[in-house]
PDB file of C-alpha atoms in Angstrom:
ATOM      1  CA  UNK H1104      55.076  53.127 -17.973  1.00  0.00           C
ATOM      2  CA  UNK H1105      57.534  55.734 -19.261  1.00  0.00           C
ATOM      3  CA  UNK H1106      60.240  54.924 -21.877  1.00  0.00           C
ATOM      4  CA  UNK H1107      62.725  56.628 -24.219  1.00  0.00           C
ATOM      5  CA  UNK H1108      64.328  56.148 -27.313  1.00  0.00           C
ATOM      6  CA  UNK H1109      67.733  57.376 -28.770  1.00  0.00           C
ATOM      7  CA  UNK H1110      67.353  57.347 -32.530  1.00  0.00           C
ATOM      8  CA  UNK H1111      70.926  57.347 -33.484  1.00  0.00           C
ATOM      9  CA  UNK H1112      73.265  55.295 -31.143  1.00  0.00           C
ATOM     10  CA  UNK H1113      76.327  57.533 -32.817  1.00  0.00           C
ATOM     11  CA  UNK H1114      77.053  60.532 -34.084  1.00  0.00           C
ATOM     12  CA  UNK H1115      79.384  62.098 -36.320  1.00  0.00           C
ATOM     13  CA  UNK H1116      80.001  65.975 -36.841  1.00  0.00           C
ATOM     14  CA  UNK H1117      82.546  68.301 -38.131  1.00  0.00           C
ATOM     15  CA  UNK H1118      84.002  70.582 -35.784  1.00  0.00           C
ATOM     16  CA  UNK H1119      82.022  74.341 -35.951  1.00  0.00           C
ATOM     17  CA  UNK H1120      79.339  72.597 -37.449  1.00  0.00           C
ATOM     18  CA  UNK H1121      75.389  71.870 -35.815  1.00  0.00           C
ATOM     19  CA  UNK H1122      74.805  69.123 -33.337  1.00  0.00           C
ATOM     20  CA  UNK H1123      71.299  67.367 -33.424  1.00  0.00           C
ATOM     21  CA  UNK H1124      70.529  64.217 -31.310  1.00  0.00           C
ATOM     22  CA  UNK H1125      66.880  62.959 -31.245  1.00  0.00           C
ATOM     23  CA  UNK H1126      65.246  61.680 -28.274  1.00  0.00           C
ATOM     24  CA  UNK H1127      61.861  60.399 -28.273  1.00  0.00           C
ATOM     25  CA  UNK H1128      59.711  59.768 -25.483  1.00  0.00           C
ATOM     26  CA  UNK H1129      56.718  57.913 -24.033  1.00  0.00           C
ATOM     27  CA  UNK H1130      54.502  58.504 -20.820  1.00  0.00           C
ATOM     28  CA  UNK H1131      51.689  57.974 -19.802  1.00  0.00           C
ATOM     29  CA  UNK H1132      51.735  60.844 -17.423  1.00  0.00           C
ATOM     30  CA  UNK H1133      53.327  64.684 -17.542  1.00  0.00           C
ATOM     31  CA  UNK H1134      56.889  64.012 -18.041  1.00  0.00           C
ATOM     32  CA  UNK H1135      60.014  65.579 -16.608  1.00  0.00           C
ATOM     33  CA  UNK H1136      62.971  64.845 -19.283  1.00  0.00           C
ATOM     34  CA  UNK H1137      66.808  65.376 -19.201  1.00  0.00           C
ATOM     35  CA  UNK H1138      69.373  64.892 -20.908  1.00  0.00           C
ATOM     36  CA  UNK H1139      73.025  63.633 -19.179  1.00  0.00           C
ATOM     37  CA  UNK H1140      76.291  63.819 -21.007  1.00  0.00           C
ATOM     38  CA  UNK H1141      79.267  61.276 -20.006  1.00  0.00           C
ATOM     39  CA  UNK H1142      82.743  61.856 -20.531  1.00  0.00           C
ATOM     40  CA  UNK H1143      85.367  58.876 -20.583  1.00  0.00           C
ATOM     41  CA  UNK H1144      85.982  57.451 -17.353  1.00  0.00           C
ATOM     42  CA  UNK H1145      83.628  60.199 -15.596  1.00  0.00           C
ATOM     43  CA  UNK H1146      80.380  60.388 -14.005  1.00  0.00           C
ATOM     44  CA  UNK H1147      77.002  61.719 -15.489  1.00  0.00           C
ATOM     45  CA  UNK H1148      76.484  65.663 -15.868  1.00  0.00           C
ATOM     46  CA  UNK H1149      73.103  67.059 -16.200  1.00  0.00           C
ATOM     47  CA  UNK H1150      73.403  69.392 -19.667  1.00  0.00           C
ATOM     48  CA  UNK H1151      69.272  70.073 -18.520  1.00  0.00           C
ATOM     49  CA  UNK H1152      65.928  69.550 -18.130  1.00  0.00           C
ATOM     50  CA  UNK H1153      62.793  70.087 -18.649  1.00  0.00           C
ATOM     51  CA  UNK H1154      59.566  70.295 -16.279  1.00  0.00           C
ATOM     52  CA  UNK H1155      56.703  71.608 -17.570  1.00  0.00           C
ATOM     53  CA  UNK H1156      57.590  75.262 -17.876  1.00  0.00           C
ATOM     54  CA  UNK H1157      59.189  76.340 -21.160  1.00  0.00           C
ATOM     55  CA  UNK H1158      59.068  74.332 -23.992  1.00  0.00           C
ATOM     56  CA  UNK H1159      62.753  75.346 -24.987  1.00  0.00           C
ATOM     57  CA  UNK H1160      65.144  74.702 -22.667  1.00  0.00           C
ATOM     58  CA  UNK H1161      68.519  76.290 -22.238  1.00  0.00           C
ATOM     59  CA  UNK H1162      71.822  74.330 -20.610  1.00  0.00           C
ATOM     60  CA  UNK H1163      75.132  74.377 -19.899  1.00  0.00           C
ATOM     61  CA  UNK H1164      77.628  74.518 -22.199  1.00  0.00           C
ATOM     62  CA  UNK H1165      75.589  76.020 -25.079  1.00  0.00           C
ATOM     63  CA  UNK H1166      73.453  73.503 -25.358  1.00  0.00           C
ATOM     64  CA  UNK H1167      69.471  73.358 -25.643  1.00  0.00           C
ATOM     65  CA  UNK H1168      66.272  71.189 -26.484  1.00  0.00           C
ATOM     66  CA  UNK H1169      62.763  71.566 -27.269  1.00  0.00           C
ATOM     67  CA  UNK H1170      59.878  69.703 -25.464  1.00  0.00           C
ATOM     68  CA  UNK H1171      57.269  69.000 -28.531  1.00  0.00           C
ATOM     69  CA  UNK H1172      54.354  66.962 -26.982  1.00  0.00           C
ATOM     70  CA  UNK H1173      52.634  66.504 -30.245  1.00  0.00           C
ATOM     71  CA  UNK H1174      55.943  64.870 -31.350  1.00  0.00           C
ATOM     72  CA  UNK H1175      56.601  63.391 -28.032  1.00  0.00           C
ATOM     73  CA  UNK H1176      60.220  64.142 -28.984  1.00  0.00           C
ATOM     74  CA  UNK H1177      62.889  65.974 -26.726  1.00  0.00           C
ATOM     75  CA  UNK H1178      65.825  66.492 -29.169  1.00  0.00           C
ATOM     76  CA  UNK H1179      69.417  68.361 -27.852  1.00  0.00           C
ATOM     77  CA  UNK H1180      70.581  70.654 -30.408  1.00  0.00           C
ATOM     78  CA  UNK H1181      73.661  72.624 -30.183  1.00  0.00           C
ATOM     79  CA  UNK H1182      74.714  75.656 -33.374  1.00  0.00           C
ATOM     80  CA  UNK H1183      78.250  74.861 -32.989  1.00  0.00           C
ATOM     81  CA  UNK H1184      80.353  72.044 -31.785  1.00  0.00           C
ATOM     82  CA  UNK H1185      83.594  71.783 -30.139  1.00  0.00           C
ATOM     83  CA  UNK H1186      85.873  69.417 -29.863  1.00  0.00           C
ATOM     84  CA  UNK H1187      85.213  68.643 -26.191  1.00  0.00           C
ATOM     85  CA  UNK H1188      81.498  68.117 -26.615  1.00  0.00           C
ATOM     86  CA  UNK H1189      82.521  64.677 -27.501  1.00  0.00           C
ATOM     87  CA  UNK H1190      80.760  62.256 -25.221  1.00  0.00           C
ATOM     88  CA  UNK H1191      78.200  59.772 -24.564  1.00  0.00           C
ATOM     89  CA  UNK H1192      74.767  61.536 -24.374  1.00  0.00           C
ATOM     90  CA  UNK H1193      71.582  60.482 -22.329  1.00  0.00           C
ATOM     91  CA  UNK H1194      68.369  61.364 -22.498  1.00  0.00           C
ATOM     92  CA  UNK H1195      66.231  60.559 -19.577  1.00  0.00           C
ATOM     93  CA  UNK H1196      62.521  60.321 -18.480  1.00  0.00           C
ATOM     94  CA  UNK H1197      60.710  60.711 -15.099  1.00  0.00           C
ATOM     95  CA  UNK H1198      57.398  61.173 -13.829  1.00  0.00           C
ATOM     96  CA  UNK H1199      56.509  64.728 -12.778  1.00  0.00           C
ATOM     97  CA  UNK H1200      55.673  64.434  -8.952  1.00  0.00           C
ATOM     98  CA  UNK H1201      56.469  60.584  -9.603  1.00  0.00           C
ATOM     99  CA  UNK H1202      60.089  60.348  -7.538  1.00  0.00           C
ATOM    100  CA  UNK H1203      62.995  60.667  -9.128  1.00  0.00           C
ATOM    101  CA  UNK H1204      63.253  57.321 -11.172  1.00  0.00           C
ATOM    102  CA  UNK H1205      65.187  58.304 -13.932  1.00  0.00           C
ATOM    103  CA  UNK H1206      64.441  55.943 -17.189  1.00  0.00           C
ATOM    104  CA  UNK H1207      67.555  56.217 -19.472  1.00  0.00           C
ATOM    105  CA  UNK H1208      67.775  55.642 -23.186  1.00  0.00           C
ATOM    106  CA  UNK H1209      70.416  54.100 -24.668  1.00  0.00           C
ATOM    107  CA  UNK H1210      72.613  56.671 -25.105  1.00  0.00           C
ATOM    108  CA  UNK H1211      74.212  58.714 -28.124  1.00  0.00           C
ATOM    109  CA  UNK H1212      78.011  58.474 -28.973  1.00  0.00           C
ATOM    110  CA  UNK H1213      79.004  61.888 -30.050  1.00  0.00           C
ATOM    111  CA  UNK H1214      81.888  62.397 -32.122  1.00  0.00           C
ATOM    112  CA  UNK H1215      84.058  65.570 -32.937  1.00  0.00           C
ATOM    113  CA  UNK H1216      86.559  65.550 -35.956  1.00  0.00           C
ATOM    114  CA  UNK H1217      88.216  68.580 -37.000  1.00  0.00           C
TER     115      UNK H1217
ATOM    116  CA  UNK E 663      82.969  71.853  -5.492  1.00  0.00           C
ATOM    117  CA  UNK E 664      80.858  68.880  -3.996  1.00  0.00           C
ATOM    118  CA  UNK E 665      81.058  65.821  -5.655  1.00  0.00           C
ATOM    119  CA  UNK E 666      80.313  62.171  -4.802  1.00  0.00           C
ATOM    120  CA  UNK E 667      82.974  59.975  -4.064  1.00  0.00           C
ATOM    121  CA  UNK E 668      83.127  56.316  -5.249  1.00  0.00           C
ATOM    122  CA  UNK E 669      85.326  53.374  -4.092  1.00  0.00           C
ATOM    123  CA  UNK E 670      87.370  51.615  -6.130  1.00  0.00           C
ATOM    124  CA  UNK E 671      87.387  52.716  -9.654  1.00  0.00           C
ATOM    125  CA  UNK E 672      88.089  49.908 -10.684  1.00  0.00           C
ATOM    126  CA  UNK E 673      87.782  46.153  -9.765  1.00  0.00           C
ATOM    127  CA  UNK E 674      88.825  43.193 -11.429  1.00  0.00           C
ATOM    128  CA  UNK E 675      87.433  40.053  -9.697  1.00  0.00           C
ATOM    129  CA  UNK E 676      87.222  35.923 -10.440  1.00  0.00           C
ATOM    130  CA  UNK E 677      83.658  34.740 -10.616  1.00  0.00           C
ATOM    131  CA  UNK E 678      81.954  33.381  -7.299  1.00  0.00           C
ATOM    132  CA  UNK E 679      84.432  36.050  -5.520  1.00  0.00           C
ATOM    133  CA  UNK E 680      82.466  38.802  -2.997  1.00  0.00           C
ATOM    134  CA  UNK E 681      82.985  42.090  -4.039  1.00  0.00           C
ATOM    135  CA  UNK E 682      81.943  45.413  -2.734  1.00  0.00           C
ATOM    136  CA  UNK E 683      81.686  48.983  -3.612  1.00  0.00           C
ATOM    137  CA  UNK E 684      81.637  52.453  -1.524  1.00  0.00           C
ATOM    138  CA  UNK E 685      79.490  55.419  -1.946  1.00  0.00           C
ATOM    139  CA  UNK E 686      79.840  59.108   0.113  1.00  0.00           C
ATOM    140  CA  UNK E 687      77.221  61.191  -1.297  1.00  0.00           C
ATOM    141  CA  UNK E 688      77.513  65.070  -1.572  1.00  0.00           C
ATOM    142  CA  UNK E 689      77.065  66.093   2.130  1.00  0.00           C
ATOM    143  CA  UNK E 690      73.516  66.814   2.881  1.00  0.00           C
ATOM    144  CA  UNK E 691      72.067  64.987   0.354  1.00  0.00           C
ATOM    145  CA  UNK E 692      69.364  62.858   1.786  1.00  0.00           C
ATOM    146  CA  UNK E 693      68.539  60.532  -1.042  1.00  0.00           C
ATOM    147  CA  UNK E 694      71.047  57.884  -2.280  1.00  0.00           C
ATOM    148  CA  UNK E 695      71.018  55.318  -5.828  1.00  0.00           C
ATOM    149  CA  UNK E 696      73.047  53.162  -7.126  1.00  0.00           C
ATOM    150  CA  UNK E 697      72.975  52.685 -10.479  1.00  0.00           C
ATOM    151  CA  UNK E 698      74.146  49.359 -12.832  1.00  0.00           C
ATOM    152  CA  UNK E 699      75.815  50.602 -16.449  1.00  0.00           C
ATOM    153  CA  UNK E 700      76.240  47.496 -18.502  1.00  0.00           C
ATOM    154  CA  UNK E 701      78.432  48.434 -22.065  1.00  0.00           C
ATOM    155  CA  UNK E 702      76.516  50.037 -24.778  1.00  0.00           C
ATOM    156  CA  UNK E 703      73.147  50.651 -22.581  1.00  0.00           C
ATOM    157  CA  UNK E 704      71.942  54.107 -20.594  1.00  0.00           C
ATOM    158  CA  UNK E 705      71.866  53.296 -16.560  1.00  0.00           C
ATOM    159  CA  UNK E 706      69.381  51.082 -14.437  1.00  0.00           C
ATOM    160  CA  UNK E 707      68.563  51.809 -11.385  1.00  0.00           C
ATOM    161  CA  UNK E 708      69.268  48.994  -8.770  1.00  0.00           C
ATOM    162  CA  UNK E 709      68.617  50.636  -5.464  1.00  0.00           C
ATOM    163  CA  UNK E 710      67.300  53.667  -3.825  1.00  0.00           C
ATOM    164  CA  UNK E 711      67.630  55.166   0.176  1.00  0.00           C
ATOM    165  CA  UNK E 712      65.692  57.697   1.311  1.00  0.00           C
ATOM    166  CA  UNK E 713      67.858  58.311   4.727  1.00  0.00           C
ATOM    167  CA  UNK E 714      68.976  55.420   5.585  1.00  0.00           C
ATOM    168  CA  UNK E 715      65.650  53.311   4.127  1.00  0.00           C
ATOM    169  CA  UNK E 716      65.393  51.636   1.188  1.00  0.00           C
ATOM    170  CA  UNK E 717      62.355  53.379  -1.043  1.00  0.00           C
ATOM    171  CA  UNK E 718      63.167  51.350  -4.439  1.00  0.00           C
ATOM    172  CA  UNK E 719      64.917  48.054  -4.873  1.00  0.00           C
ATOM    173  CA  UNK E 720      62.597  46.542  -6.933  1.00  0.00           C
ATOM    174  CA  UNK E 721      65.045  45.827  -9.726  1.00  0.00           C
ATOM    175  CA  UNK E 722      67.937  44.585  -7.349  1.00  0.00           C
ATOM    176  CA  UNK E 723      68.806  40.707  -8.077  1.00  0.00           C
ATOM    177  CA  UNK E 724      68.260  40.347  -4.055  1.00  0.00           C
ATOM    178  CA  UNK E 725      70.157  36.489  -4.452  1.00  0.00           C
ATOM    179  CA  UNK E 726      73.025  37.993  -5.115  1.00  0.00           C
ATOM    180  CA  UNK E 727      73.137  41.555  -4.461  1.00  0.00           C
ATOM    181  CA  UNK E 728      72.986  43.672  -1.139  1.00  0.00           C
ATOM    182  CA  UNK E 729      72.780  47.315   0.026  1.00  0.00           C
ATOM    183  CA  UNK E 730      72.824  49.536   2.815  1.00  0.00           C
ATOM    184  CA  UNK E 731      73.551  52.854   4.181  1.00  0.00           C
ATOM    185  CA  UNK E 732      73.073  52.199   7.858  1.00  0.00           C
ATOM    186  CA  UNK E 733      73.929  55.579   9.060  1.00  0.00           C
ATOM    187  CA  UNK E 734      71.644  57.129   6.186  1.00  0.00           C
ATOM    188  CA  UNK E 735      75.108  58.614   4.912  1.00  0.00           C
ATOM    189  CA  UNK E 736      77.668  56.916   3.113  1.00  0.00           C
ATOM    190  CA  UNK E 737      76.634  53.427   0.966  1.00  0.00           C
ATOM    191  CA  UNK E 738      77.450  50.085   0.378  1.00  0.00           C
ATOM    192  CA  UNK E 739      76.689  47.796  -2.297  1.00  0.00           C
ATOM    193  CA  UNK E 740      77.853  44.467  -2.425  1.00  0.00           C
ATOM    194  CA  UNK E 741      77.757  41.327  -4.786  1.00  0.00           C
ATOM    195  CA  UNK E 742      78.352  37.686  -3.941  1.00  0.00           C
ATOM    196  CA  UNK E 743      78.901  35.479  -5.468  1.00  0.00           C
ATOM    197  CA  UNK E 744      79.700  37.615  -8.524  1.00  0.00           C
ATOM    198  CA  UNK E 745      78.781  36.331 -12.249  1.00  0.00           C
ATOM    199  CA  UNK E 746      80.219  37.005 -15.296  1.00  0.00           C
ATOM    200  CA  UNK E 747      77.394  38.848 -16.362  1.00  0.00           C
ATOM    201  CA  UNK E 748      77.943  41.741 -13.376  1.00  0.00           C
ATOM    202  CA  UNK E 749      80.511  42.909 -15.468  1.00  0.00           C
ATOM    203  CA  UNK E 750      79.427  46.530 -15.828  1.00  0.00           C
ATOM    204  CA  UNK E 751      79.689  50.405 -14.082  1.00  0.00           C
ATOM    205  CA  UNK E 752      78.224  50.706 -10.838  1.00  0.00           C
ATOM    206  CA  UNK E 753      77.370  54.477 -10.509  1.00  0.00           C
ATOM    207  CA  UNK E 754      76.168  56.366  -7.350  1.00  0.00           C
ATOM    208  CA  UNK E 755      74.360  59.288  -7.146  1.00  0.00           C
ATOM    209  CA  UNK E 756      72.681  61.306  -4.889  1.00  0.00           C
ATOM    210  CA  UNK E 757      70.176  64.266  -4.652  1.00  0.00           C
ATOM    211  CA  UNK E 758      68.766  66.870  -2.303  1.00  0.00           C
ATOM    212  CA  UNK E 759      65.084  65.868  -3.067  1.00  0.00           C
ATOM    213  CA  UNK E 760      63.352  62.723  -3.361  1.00  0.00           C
ATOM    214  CA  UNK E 761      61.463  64.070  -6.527  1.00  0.00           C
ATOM    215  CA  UNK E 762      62.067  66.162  -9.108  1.00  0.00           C
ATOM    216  CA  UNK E 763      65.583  67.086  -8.049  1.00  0.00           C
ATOM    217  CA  UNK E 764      68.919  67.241  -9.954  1.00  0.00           C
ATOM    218  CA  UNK E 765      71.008  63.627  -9.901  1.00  0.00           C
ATOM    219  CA  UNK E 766      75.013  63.872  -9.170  1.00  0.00           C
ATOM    220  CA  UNK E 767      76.857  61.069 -10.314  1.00  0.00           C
ATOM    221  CA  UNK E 768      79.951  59.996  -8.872  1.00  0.00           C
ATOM    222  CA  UNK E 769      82.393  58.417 -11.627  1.00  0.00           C
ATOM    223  CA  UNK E 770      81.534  54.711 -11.108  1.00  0.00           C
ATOM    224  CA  UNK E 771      83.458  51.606 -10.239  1.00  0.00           C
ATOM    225  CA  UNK E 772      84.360  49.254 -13.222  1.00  0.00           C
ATOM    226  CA  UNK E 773      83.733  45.628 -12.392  1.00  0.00           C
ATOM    227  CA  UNK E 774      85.002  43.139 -14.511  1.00  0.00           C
ATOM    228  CA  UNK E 775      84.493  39.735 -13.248  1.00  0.00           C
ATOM    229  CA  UNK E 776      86.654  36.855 -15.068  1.00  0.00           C
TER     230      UNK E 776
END
């Protein structure tokens, strides 16, 4: 069984300032994890992912995370944020060789203020 | 750029009504999902096609709900009689691999059913 959870349903940061959402996981096998930002009204976007190669993991937009297994966490961090980085944010589990179901977490509610 | 097209956007519908929504995955893309967003929770996954088979549908409420993608192309997912409680997003997405492979989301169809 594979799960995740989203620590902080929303978040609140100044504009220029750091951007920290925690994800922690649970697998019982090697995991593959993502993490999908939503915009209003819009689809998913993969922001990136992580599969068993480097621990820290770069993505679009200027955003990255860090794989720690002995933390089994998967936090996005980002050193400055911008106005259109608000969003819904979703971080995701699979199985590594297992398919591609995706287990979401709940999802983070990012918010921008000048 | 690619993207995957959904039909309608939006969808307002009585309860016990049929209603049904359209998928056209990026072209090439061999494996197809639809996806179930109620508010406030990350994605489930109702249904997946590998071509035009079903590989995953373990978590689609078969009394009511139906899908196929005879020509192992474009998708249909349909609900009858609809509930009040299949108010929600229905995304699609589709990838070029059945594992390990990047997700595209189209931008969903909004049900609400009153």
């Amino acid at each position: 069984a594979q799960s995740v959870t989203q620590l902080d349903s929303h978040v609140s940061v100044s504009e220029g300032t750091p951007v920290l959402l925690r994800c922690n996981y649970s697998s019982s096998y090697s995991p593959s994890l993502f993490w999908y930002v939503q915009h209003p009204n819009k689809g998913l976007q993969l922001l990136l992912k992580y599969t068993s190669a480097a621990t820290l993991v770069k993505g679009i937009n200027g955003f990255e995370a860090e794989f720690k297994k002995s933390e089994t966490s998967f936090h996005l961090t980002k050193p400055s944020a911008h106005m259109s980085d608000a969003a819904e944010y979703f971080c995701v589990v699979t199985l590594t060789g297992g398919g591609n179901k995706l287990t979401f977490g709940t999802g983070t509610q990012l918010k921008v203020e000048l | 750029e690619a993207e995957v097209a959904q039909s309608p956007r939006y969808k307002i519908t009585e309860k016990s009504q049929a209603v049904a929504f359209w998928c056209d995955p990026i072209s090439g893309h061999a494996t197809l999902y639809w996806y179930r967003q109620i508010l406030g929770q990350g994605p489930e996954l109702l249904v997946q096609f590998q071509d035009e088979s079903v590989v995953d549908d373990s978590q689609l409420p078969k009394d009511r709900f139906s899908a196929e993608r005879l020509k192992g192309v474009d998708s249909t997912l349909k609900i009858q009689p609809a509930e009040l409680g299949d108010s929600a997003m229905y995304l699609c997405a589709s990838s070029l691999l059945p594992s390990g492979g990047e997700l595209f989301f189209g931008e969903g169809s909004r049900l609400t059913v009153l």
